[in-house]
């Protein structure tokens, strides 16, 4: 799972409607994809994604992961035009794959496991 | 044999490791899936060189996702079959895949996706796999949460294999109830094999997206006709005439059959049979097959021409 997906996911359990974003992410194993395997760097795409990202949630998540990545407090219009910043963001959002770990809903504490890079968001029938 | 997997077993059971492997190794399957995905992108009408964030519902092993990646889009896919997703992960697809059930609704942040595609998946929603599952409720949940996670005016193209007209109605009704506009596009309606159903949906109205997709407000279905619009009217008239001739011809042959029954000459009947494969007949057959989306040789002065006597 990539961080861009984490930035979109919310807890989907029945009745869990407030304070269900962002899910607390714990990554036990991650890797950076090779350039051939990952989505190619594309400034237009990243600018599009920047419009969609919940910046505070991303900052909060990255700081708990201890990856040594420092993100600016605010996403400004100048930053979005900055080539070096976009390159860093590309690595963080699209290239880095979380292989093993889990996500916990901050509200209902439902645990979603991540295995083989695939988060299991499947709910039991009584949770729908 | 039953050719509809959704009637055999639930998707997560049917697409086990073996089936997932088979599916991804089958080059014909891949080709069809890619073709459908490209058509779906055509329906989405995203302008060139403007990458978007798309949702792929029922992404399976990521065959459709690969096409999306080729067009530089970023995509998130979801599927209920773990085995299929594992294949996708092993193949290192560019997008991200999630294990989830579309009938449970999506837990995505509202207003994120620029569009959605789904290749051969929607029909799975129409069958209940467990006693506690209600297809109508699942469809409702699917469309309502889909509407929520799309941006305003986003377009969706869902290709699916309905097993009956009732199923189509069930799906479209549910979509309309949840605020979508759009309709059903049937490609190659004259062919049993090449016929494909696309559910085209729009989530609300956005000036910007409408302008982008100016020429395809309601995408036209493919029929295999290459003629321009001006010609089509004439063609219709022609075909009407042809039909009339056809009926006459059928009546004639019926009469002849009757005559034969009552002892009329057999010779006459044979003659009418030999006549039927003339140039007109060949042209009509080629036209029919063209409409079915088959590859047909172009018409020239040689098509249907009589051979010199020596060959007869």
CSV table of C-alpha atoms in Angstrom, one decimal:
chain,number,residue,atom,x,y,z
A,1,UNK,CA,0.0,0.0,0.0
A,2,UNK,CA,1.2,3.5,-0.8
A,3,UNK,CA,0.7,6.6,1.3
A,4,UNK,CA,-1.5,8.2,-1.3
A,5,UNK,CA,-4.0,5.4,-0.7
A,6,UNK,CA,-3.7,5.8,3.0
A,7,UNK,CA,-4.5,9.4,2.6
A,8,UNK,CA,-7.8,8.5,1.0
A,9,UNK,CA,-8.9,5.6,3.2
A,10,UNK,CA,-11.3,6.0,6.1
A,11,UNK,CA,-12.8,3.5,8.5
A,12,UNK,CA,-15.9,2.0,6.9
A,13,UNK,CA,-17.4,0.2,9.8
A,14,UNK,CA,-21.1,0.6,10.5
A,15,UNK,CA,-21.7,3.5,12.8
A,16,UNK,CA,-18.2,4.8,12.7
A,17,UNK,CA,-18.7,8.1,11.0
A,18,UNK,CA,-16.8,10.7,13.0
A,19,UNK,CA,-13.1,11.0,13.7
A,20,UNK,CA,-12.4,8.0,11.4
A,21,UNK,CA,-9.7,9.7,9.4
A,22,UNK,CA,-6.7,9.3,9.2
A,23,UNK,CA,-6.2,5.7,10.2
A,24,UNK,CA,-3.2,5.2,12.5
A,25,UNK,CA,-0.6,3.6,10.4
A,26,UNK,CA,2.0,1.2,11.7
A,27,UNK,CA,4.5,0.0,9.1
A,28,UNK,CA,6.7,-3.0,10.1
A,29,UNK,CA,8.1,-3.5,6.6
A,30,UNK,CA,8.4,-1.3,3.6
A,31,UNK,CA,10.3,-0.9,0.4
A,32,UNK,CA,11.0,1.6,-2.3
A,33,UNK,CA,9.9,0.3,-5.7
A,34,UNK,CA,12.3,0.3,-8.6
A,35,UNK,CA,11.9,3.0,-11.2
A,36,UNK,CA,10.7,0.5,-13.8
A,37,UNK,CA,8.0,-1.0,-11.5
A,38,UNK,CA,6.7,2.2,-10.0
A,39,UNK,CA,4.5,4.8,-11.6
A,40,UNK,CA,6.7,7.2,-13.6
A,41,UNK,CA,7.4,10.6,-12.3
A,42,UNK,CA,4.9,13.0,-13.8
A,43,UNK,CA,4.7,16.6,-12.5
A,44,UNK,CA,1.2,17.1,-13.8
A,45,UNK,CA,-0.1,14.0,-12.0
A,46,UNK,CA,1.6,15.1,-8.7
A,47,UNK,CA,0.1,18.5,-9.0
A,48,UNK,CA,-3.3,16.9,-9.4
A,49,UNK,CA,-2.7,14.7,-6.4
A,50,UNK,CA,-1.6,17.7,-4.3
A,51,UNK,CA,-5.1,19.2,-4.8
A,52,UNK,CA,-6.6,16.1,-3.3
A,53,UNK,CA,-4.2,15.3,-0.4
A,54,UNK,CA,-5.2,16.1,3.2
A,55,UNK,CA,-1.9,17.7,4.0
A,56,UNK,CA,-2.2,17.6,7.8
A,57,UNK,CA,-3.1,13.9,7.8
A,58,UNK,CA,-0.1,13.2,5.6
A,59,UNK,CA,2.2,15.2,7.9
A,60,UNK,CA,0.9,13.5,11.0
A,61,UNK,CA,1.3,10.0,9.5
A,62,UNK,CA,4.8,10.6,8.2
A,63,UNK,CA,5.9,12.0,11.5
A,64,UNK,CA,4.7,8.8,13.3
A,65,UNK,CA,6.5,6.5,10.8
A,66,UNK,CA,10.0,7.8,11.7
A,67,UNK,CA,11.2,7.8,8.1
A,68,UNK,CA,13.2,10.9,8.7
A,69,UNK,CA,11.1,12.8,6.2
A,70,UNK,CA,10.3,16.4,7.1
A,71,UNK,CA,7.4,17.9,5.4
A,72,UNK,CA,6.6,21.7,5.3
A,73,UNK,CA,3.7,22.8,7.5
A,74,UNK,CA,1.7,24.2,4.7
A,75,UNK,CA,1.3,23.2,1.0
A,76,UNK,CA,1.8,26.5,-0.8
A,77,UNK,CA,1.4,27.3,-4.5
A,78,UNK,CA,5.1,27.9,-4.9
A,79,UNK,CA,6.0,24.5,-3.5
A,80,UNK,CA,3.7,22.7,-6.0
A,81,UNK,CA,5.7,24.3,-8.8
A,82,UNK,CA,9.1,23.3,-7.2
A,83,UNK,CA,10.7,20.4,-9.1
A,84,UNK,CA,12.8,19.1,-6.2
A,85,UNK,CA,9.8,19.1,-3.8
A,86,UNK,CA,7.6,17.2,-6.3
A,87,UNK,CA,10.4,14.6,-6.8
A,88,UNK,CA,10.5,14.0,-3.0
A,89,UNK,CA,6.7,13.8,-2.9
A,90,UNK,CA,6.7,11.3,-5.7
A,91,UNK,CA,9.0,9.1,-3.7
A,92,UNK,CA,6.9,9.4,-0.6
A,93,UNK,CA,3.4,9.0,-2.1
A,94,UNK,CA,3.8,6.7,-5.1
A,95,UNK,CA,7.1,4.9,-4.9
A,96,UNK,CA,7.3,3.8,-1.3
A,97,UNK,CA,5.3,0.6,-0.7
A,98,UNK,CA,4.2,-0.5,2.8
A,99,UNK,CA,4.5,-4.3,2.6
A,100,UNK,CA,3.5,-5.3,6.1
A,101,UNK,CA,1.8,-3.4,8.9
A,102,UNK,CA,-1.6,-2.4,10.1
A,103,UNK,CA,-4.0,0.5,10.3
A,104,UNK,CA,-6.1,1.3,13.3
A,105,UNK,CA,-9.2,3.4,13.3
A,106,UNK,CA,-8.7,6.3,15.8
A,107,UNK,CA,-12.4,6.2,16.7
A,108,UNK,CA,-13.6,2.5,16.9
A,109,UNK,CA,-10.1,0.9,17.1
A,110,UNK,CA,-10.9,-1.5,14.3
A,111,UNK,CA,-7.6,-3.0,13.0
A,112,UNK,CA,-7.0,-3.3,9.3
A,113,UNK,CA,-4.1,-5.6,8.5
A,114,UNK,CA,-1.7,-4.9,5.6
A,115,UNK,CA,-0.1,-8.1,4.1
A,116,UNK,CA,1.9,-8.5,0.9
A,117,UNK,CA,1.3,-4.8,0.3
A,118,UNK,CA,-2.5,-5.3,0.3
A,119,UNK,CA,-4.6,-3.7,3.0
A,120,UNK,CA,-7.5,-5.8,4.0
A,121,UNK,CA,-10.5,-3.5,4.3
A,122,UNK,CA,-13.0,-6.3,4.1
A,123,UNK,CA,-15.7,-6.0,6.7
A,124,UNK,CA,-17.6,-8.8,8.4
A,125,UNK,CA,-21.3,-8.9,7.5
A,126,UNK,CA,-22.3,-7.7,10.9
A,127,UNK,CA,-20.0,-4.6,10.5
A,128,UNK,CA,-21.8,-3.4,7.4
B,1,UNK,CA,-21.8,-25.8,-19.1
B,2,UNK,CA,-22.7,-22.7,-17.3
B,3,UNK,CA,-20.7,-19.8,-18.8
B,4,UNK,CA,-21.6,-17.3,-16.0
B,5,UNK,CA,-19.1,-17.6,-13.1
B,6,UNK,CA,-21.2,-15.3,-10.9
B,7,UNK,CA,-23.9,-18.0,-10.9
B,8,UNK,CA,-21.4,-20.7,-9.8
B,9,UNK,CA,-19.8,-19.3,-6.7
B,10,UNK,CA,-19.1,-16.0,-4.9
B,11,UNK,CA,-16.3,-14.0,-6.5
B,12,UNK,CA,-13.9,-14.6,-3.6
B,13,UNK,CA,-14.4,-18.3,-3.8
B,14,UNK,CA,-14.5,-18.6,-7.6
B,15,UNK,CA,-11.3,-16.7,-8.2
B,16,UNK,CA,-9.0,-18.9,-6.2
B,17,UNK,CA,-5.3,-19.2,-6.8
B,18,UNK,CA,-5.7,-21.5,-9.7
B,19,UNK,CA,-8.4,-19.5,-11.4
B,20,UNK,CA,-6.5,-16.2,-10.8
B,21,UNK,CA,-3.4,-17.7,-12.5
B,22,UNK,CA,-5.5,-19.0,-15.4
B,23,UNK,CA,-7.1,-15.6,-15.8
B,24,UNK,CA,-3.9,-13.7,-15.9
B,25,UNK,CA,-2.0,-16.2,-18.2
B,26,UNK,CA,-4.8,-16.2,-20.8
B,27,UNK,CA,-3.7,-13.9,-23.6
B,28,UNK,CA,-7.1,-13.7,-25.1
B,29,UNK,CA,-8.7,-12.7,-21.8
B,30,UNK,CA,-6.0,-10.0,-21.4
B,31,UNK,CA,-6.6,-8.7,-24.9
B,32,UNK,CA,-10.3,-8.4,-24.4
B,33,UNK,CA,-9.9,-6.8,-21.0
B,34,UNK,CA,-7.4,-4.2,-22.4
B,35,UNK,CA,-9.8,-3.5,-25.3
B,36,UNK,CA,-12.7,-2.9,-22.9
B,37,UNK,CA,-10.6,-0.7,-20.7
B,38,UNK,CA,-9.5,1.5,-23.6
B,39,UNK,CA,-13.1,1.9,-24.6
B,40,UNK,CA,-14.0,2.7,-21.0
B,41,UNK,CA,-11.4,5.5,-21.0
B,42,UNK,CA,-12.8,6.7,-24.3
B,43,UNK,CA,-16.2,7.1,-22.5
B,44,UNK,CA,-14.6,8.9,-19.6
B,45,UNK,CA,-13.3,11.4,-22.2
B,46,UNK,CA,-10.4,12.7,-20.2
B,47,UNK,CA,-8.3,15.1,-22.3
B,48,UNK,CA,-4.8,13.9,-23.4
B,49,UNK,CA,-1.8,14.5,-21.1
B,50,UNK,CA,-3.9,15.3,-18.0
B,51,UNK,CA,-3.4,12.5,-15.6
B,52,UNK,CA,-6.1,11.8,-13.0
B,53,UNK,CA,-6.8,9.8,-9.9
B,54,UNK,CA,-9.1,6.9,-10.9
B,55,UNK,CA,-10.9,4.2,-9.1
B,56,UNK,CA,-10.9,0.7,-10.6
B,57,UNK,CA,-13.7,-1.4,-9.1
B,58,UNK,CA,-13.1,-5.1,-9.4
B,59,UNK,CA,-9.5,-4.6,-10.5
B,60,UNK,CA,-8.6,-8.3,-10.2
B,61,UNK,CA,-5.0,-8.9,-11.2
B,62,UNK,CA,-4.6,-5.4,-12.5
B,63,UNK,CA,-4.9,-6.0,-16.3
B,64,UNK,CA,-7.3,-3.0,-16.6
B,65,UNK,CA,-5.1,-1.0,-14.3
B,66,UNK,CA,-2.1,-1.5,-16.6
B,67,UNK,CA,-4.0,0.3,-19.3
B,68,UNK,CA,-4.8,3.1,-17.0
B,69,UNK,CA,-1.1,3.4,-16.1
B,70,UNK,CA,-0.2,3.5,-19.7
B,71,UNK,CA,-2.3,6.6,-20.0
B,72,UNK,CA,-0.4,8.1,-17.0
B,73,UNK,CA,-3.3,7.9,-14.6
B,74,UNK,CA,-2.9,7.1,-11.0
B,75,UNK,CA,-5.4,4.5,-9.9
B,76,UNK,CA,-6.6,2.7,-6.8
B,77,UNK,CA,-8.2,-0.7,-7.3
B,78,UNK,CA,-10.3,-2.9,-5.2
B,79,UNK,CA,-11.3,-6.5,-5.4
B,80,UNK,CA,-12.9,-9.1,-3.2
B,81,UNK,CA,-10.6,-12.0,-4.4
B,82,UNK,CA,-7.5,-12.2,-2.4
B,83,UNK,CA,-5.8,-14.6,-4.9
B,84,UNK,CA,-6.3,-12.1,-7.8
B,85,UNK,CA,-4.9,-9.3,-5.7
B,86,UNK,CA,-1.9,-11.4,-4.8
B,87,UNK,CA,-1.2,-11.9,-8.5
B,88,UNK,CA,-1.5,-8.1,-9.0
B,89,UNK,CA,1.0,-7.6,-6.2
B,90,UNK,CA,3.4,-10.1,-7.6
B,91,UNK,CA,3.2,-8.4,-11.0
B,92,UNK,CA,4.1,-5.1,-9.4
B,93,UNK,CA,1.3,-3.1,-10.9
B,94,UNK,CA,1.7,0.7,-10.8
B,95,UNK,CA,-1.5,1.4,-9.0
B,96,UNK,CA,-2.5,0.4,-5.5
B,97,UNK,CA,-4.8,-2.5,-4.7
B,98,UNK,CA,-7.2,-2.9,-1.7
B,99,UNK,CA,-9.0,-6.0,-0.5
B,100,UNK,CA,-12.6,-4.9,-0.1
B,101,UNK,CA,-16.2,-5.8,-1.1
B,102,UNK,CA,-17.9,-3.3,-3.4
B,103,UNK,CA,-21.3,-4.3,-1.9
B,104,UNK,CA,-20.2,-3.0,1.5
B,105,UNK,CA,-19.6,0.5,0.1
B,106,UNK,CA,-16.2,2.3,0.0
B,107,UNK,CA,-14.4,3.8,2.9
B,108,UNK,CA,-12.9,6.6,0.9
B,109,UNK,CA,-12.6,10.3,1.7
B,110,UNK,CA,-15.5,12.2,0.0
B,111,UNK,CA,-14.8,13.9,-3.2
B,112,UNK,CA,-11.4,12.4,-4.1
B,113,UNK,CA,-11.7,10.4,-7.3
B,114,UNK,CA,-11.8,12.0,-10.7
B,115,UNK,CA,-13.6,9.1,-12.2
B,116,UNK,CA,-14.2,5.4,-12.0
B,117,UNK,CA,-14.0,2.4,-14.3
B,118,UNK,CA,-15.1,-1.2,-13.7
B,119,UNK,CA,-14.4,-4.0,-16.1
B,120,UNK,CA,-16.7,-7.1,-16.0
B,121,UNK,CA,-17.5,-6.8,-12.3
B,122,UNK,CA,-20.9,-5.2,-11.8
B,123,UNK,CA,-22.9,-8.3,-12.5
B,124,UNK,CA,-21.4,-9.9,-9.4
B,125,UNK,CA,-23.5,-7.4,-7.3
B,126,UNK,CA,-26.7,-8.8,-8.6
B,127,UNK,CA,-26.5,-12.2,-7.0
B,128,UNK,CA,-26.8,-12.8,-3.3
B,129,UNK,CA,-24.1,-15.2,-2.1
B,130,UNK,CA,-25.2,-15.4,1.5
B,131,UNK,CA,-28.6,-15.5,3.2
B,132,UNK,CA,-27.9,-12.1,4.9
B,133,UNK,CA,-27.1,-10.4,1.6
B,134,UNK,CA,-29.7,-8.4,-0.3
B,135,UNK,CA,-28.6,-7.5,-3.8
B,136,UNK,CA,-30.8,-4.4,-3.8
B,137,UNK,CA,-29.3,-3.1,-0.6
B,138,UNK,CA,-25.8,-3.9,-1.8
B,139,UNK,CA,-26.3,-2.0,-5.1
B,140,UNK,CA,-27.7,0.9,-3.2
B,141,UNK,CA,-24.7,1.0,-0.8
B,142,UNK,CA,-22.4,0.7,-3.8
B,143,UNK,CA,-23.8,3.6,-5.7
B,144,UNK,CA,-24.4,5.9,-2.7
B,145,UNK,CA,-20.8,5.5,-1.5
B,146,UNK,CA,-19.5,5.7,-5.0
B,147,UNK,CA,-21.3,9.0,-5.5
B,148,UNK,CA,-19.8,10.3,-2.2
B,149,UNK,CA,-16.1,9.5,-3.1
B,150,UNK,CA,-16.3,11.1,-6.6
B,151,UNK,CA,-15.7,14.7,-7.4
B,152,UNK,CA,-18.6,16.7,-8.7
B,153,UNK,CA,-19.3,15.9,-12.3
B,154,UNK,CA,-17.0,12.9,-12.4
B,155,UNK,CA,-17.7,10.3,-15.1
B,156,UNK,CA,-17.8,6.6,-14.7
B,157,UNK,CA,-17.7,3.8,-17.3
B,158,UNK,CA,-18.7,0.3,-16.0
B,159,UNK,CA,-18.6,-2.6,-18.4
B,160,UNK,CA,-20.7,-5.5,-17.3
B,161,UNK,CA,-22.3,-8.7,-18.4
B,162,UNK,CA,-26.0,-8.6,-17.5
B,163,UNK,CA,-27.8,-12.0,-17.5
B,164,UNK,CA,-31.2,-10.5,-18.1
B,165,UNK,CA,-32.9,-7.2,-19.0
B,166,UNK,CA,-34.2,-7.2,-15.4
B,167,UNK,CA,-30.7,-7.0,-14.1
B,168,UNK,CA,-29.9,-4.0,-16.3
B,169,UNK,CA,-33.0,-2.3,-14.9
B,170,UNK,CA,-32.1,-3.2,-11.4
B,171,UNK,CA,-28.6,-1.6,-11.8
B,172,UNK,CA,-29.7,1.5,-13.7
B,173,UNK,CA,-32.6,2.1,-11.3
B,174,UNK,CA,-30.2,1.9,-8.3
B,175,UNK,CA,-27.8,4.3,-9.9
B,176,UNK,CA,-30.5,6.9,-10.8
B,177,UNK,CA,-31.9,6.6,-7.3
B,178,UNK,CA,-28.5,7.6,-5.9
B,179,UNK,CA,-28.3,10.8,-8.0
B,180,UNK,CA,-26.3,9.6,-11.0
B,181,UNK,CA,-27.2,10.7,-14.5
B,182,UNK,CA,-26.2,8.8,-17.6
B,183,UNK,CA,-27.4,5.7,-19.4
B,184,UNK,CA,-26.5,2.4,-21.0
B,185,UNK,CA,-24.3,2.1,-24.0
B,186,UNK,CA,-24.5,-1.1,-26.0
B,187,UNK,CA,-21.6,-1.6,-28.4
B,188,UNK,CA,-22.1,-3.9,-31.4
B,189,UNK,CA,-25.8,-4.6,-30.5
B,190,UNK,CA,-26.1,-6.9,-33.6
B,191,UNK,CA,-23.5,-9.4,-32.5
B,192,UNK,CA,-23.9,-12.1,-29.9
B,193,UNK,CA,-20.2,-12.2,-29.2
B,194,UNK,CA,-18.9,-8.7,-29.6
B,195,UNK,CA,-21.9,-7.1,-27.8
B,196,UNK,CA,-20.8,-5.2,-24.7
B,197,UNK,CA,-22.8,-3.2,-22.2
B,198,UNK,CA,-21.4,-0.1,-20.7
B,199,UNK,CA,-23.1,1.8,-17.9
B,200,UNK,CA,-22.1,5.4,-18.3
B,201,UNK,CA,-22.7,7.6,-15.3
B,202,UNK,CA,-22.1,11.2,-14.2
B,203,UNK,CA,-22.0,12.3,-10.6
B,204,UNK,CA,-23.7,15.7,-10.8
B,205,UNK,CA,-22.7,18.4,-13.2
B,206,UNK,CA,-19.5,20.3,-13.5
B,207,UNK,CA,-18.9,22.9,-16.2
B,208,UNK,CA,-15.2,22.1,-16.4
B,209,UNK,CA,-15.6,18.4,-17.0
B,210,UNK,CA,-18.5,19.0,-19.4
B,211,UNK,CA,-16.3,21.3,-21.5
B,212,UNK,CA,-13.4,18.8,-21.5
B,213,UNK,CA,-15.7,16.2,-22.8
B,214,UNK,CA,-17.6,18.4,-25.2
B,215,UNK,CA,-17.9,16.0,-28.0
B,216,UNK,CA,-19.0,13.1,-25.9
B,217,UNK,CA,-21.9,14.2,-23.7
B,218,UNK,CA,-23.6,10.9,-24.3
B,219,UNK,CA,-21.0,8.7,-25.9
B,220,UNK,CA,-22.4,6.9,-29.0
B,221,UNK,CA,-22.4,3.1,-29.2
B,222,UNK,CA,-20.2,1.4,-31.7
B,223,UNK,CA,-22.1,-0.5,-34.4
B,224,UNK,CA,-19.2,-1.2,-36.8
B,225,UNK,CA,-20.7,1.2,-39.3
B,226,UNK,CA,-17.9,3.2,-40.9
B,227,UNK,CA,-20.3,5.4,-42.9
B,228,UNK,CA,-20.6,9.1,-42.0
B,229,UNK,CA,-23.9,10.4,-40.6
B,230,UNK,CA,-25.1,11.8,-43.9
B,231,UNK,CA,-25.0,8.5,-45.5
B,232,UNK,CA,-26.8,6.7,-42.7
B,233,UNK,CA,-30.2,8.0,-43.7
B,234,UNK,CA,-29.8,6.7,-47.2
B,235,UNK,CA,-28.6,3.4,-45.8
B,236,UNK,CA,-31.6,3.1,-43.6
B,237,UNK,CA,-33.9,3.6,-46.6
B,238,UNK,CA,-31.9,1.1,-48.5
B,239,UNK,CA,-32.1,-1.5,-45.8
B,240,UNK,CA,-35.8,-0.9,-45.5
B,241,UNK,CA,-36.1,-1.7,-49.2
B,242,UNK,CA,-34.0,-4.7,-48.8
B,243,UNK,CA,-36.1,-6.0,-46.0
B,244,UNK,CA,-39.2,-5.6,-48.1
B,245,UNK,CA,-37.5,-7.6,-50.9
B,246,UNK,CA,-36.5,-10.1,-48.3
B,247,UNK,CA,-40.0,-10.7,-47.2
B,248,UNK,CA,-41.2,-11.0,-50.7
B,249,UNK,CA,-38.5,-13.5,-51.4
B,250,UNK,CA,-39.4,-15.5,-48.3
B,251,UNK,CA,-43.0,-15.5,-49.4
B,252,UNK,CA,-42.1,-16.6,-52.8
B,253,UNK,CA,-40.0,-19.5,-51.5
B,254,UNK,CA,-42.9,-20.4,-49.2
B,255,UNK,CA,-45.2,-20.5,-52.2
B,256,UNK,CA,-42.7,-22.6,-54.1
B,257,UNK,CA,-42.5,-25.0,-51.2
B,258,UNK,CA,-46.2,-25.2,-51.1
B,259,UNK,CA,-46.3,-25.9,-54.8
B,260,UNK,CA,-43.7,-28.6,-54.4
B,261,UNK,CA,-45.8,-30.1,-51.7
B,262,UNK,CA,-48.7,-30.2,-54.1
B,263,UNK,CA,-46.7,-31.7,-56.9
B,264,UNK,CA,-45.3,-28.7,-58.7
B,265,UNK,CA,-41.9,-28.9,-60.5
B,266,UNK,CA,-38.8,-29.2,-58.2
B,267,UNK,CA,-36.7,-27.4,-60.9
B,268,UNK,CA,-38.1,-24.0,-60.1
B,269,UNK,CA,-37.2,-24.3,-56.4
B,270,UNK,CA,-33.6,-25.2,-57.2
B,271,UNK,CA,-33.3,-22.2,-59.5
B,272,UNK,CA,-34.4,-19.8,-56.8
B,273,UNK,CA,-31.9,-21.4,-54.4
B,274,UNK,CA,-29.0,-20.9,-56.7
B,275,UNK,CA,-29.9,-17.3,-57.3
B,276,UNK,CA,-29.7,-16.4,-53.7
B,277,UNK,CA,-25.9,-16.2,-53.6
B,278,UNK,CA,-25.5,-13.3,-56.0
B,279,UNK,CA,-23.7,-10.0,-55.5
B,280,UNK,CA,-26.6,-8.6,-53.6
B,281,UNK,CA,-26.6,-11.5,-51.1
B,282,UNK,CA,-22.9,-11.2,-50.5
B,283,UNK,CA,-23.1,-7.5,-50.0
B,284,UNK,CA,-25.9,-7.9,-47.5
B,285,UNK,CA,-23.9,-10.6,-45.6
B,286,UNK,CA,-20.8,-8.4,-45.5
B,287,UNK,CA,-22.8,-5.5,-44.2
B,288,UNK,CA,-24.4,-7.7,-41.5
B,289,UNK,CA,-21.0,-9.0,-40.4
B,290,UNK,CA,-19.6,-5.5,-40.3
B,291,UNK,CA,-22.4,-4.5,-38.0
B,292,UNK,CA,-21.4,-7.4,-35.7
B,293,UNK,CA,-17.9,-5.9,-35.4
B,294,UNK,CA,-16.2,-8.7,-37.4
B,295,UNK,CA,-13.3,-7.9,-39.7
B,296,UNK,CA,-14.7,-7.9,-43.3
B,297,UNK,CA,-12.9,-7.4,-46.5
B,298,UNK,CA,-13.6,-4.1,-48.1
B,299,UNK,CA,-16.0,-3.8,-51.0
B,300,UNK,CA,-14.4,-3.5,-54.5
B,301,UNK,CA,-15.5,-4.0,-58.1
B,302,UNK,CA,-14.4,-7.6,-57.7
B,303,UNK,CA,-16.6,-8.6,-54.8
B,304,UNK,CA,-19.4,-10.8,-55.8
B,305,UNK,CA,-18.4,-10.6,-59.5
B,306,UNK,CA,-19.2,-13.6,-61.7
B,307,UNK,CA,-16.4,-15.9,-62.5
B,308,UNK,CA,-15.5,-16.7,-66.1
B,309,UNK,CA,-17.3,-19.7,-67.5
B,310,UNK,CA,-14.3,-22.0,-67.2
B,311,UNK,CA,-14.5,-22.1,-63.4
B,312,UNK,CA,-18.1,-22.9,-63.0
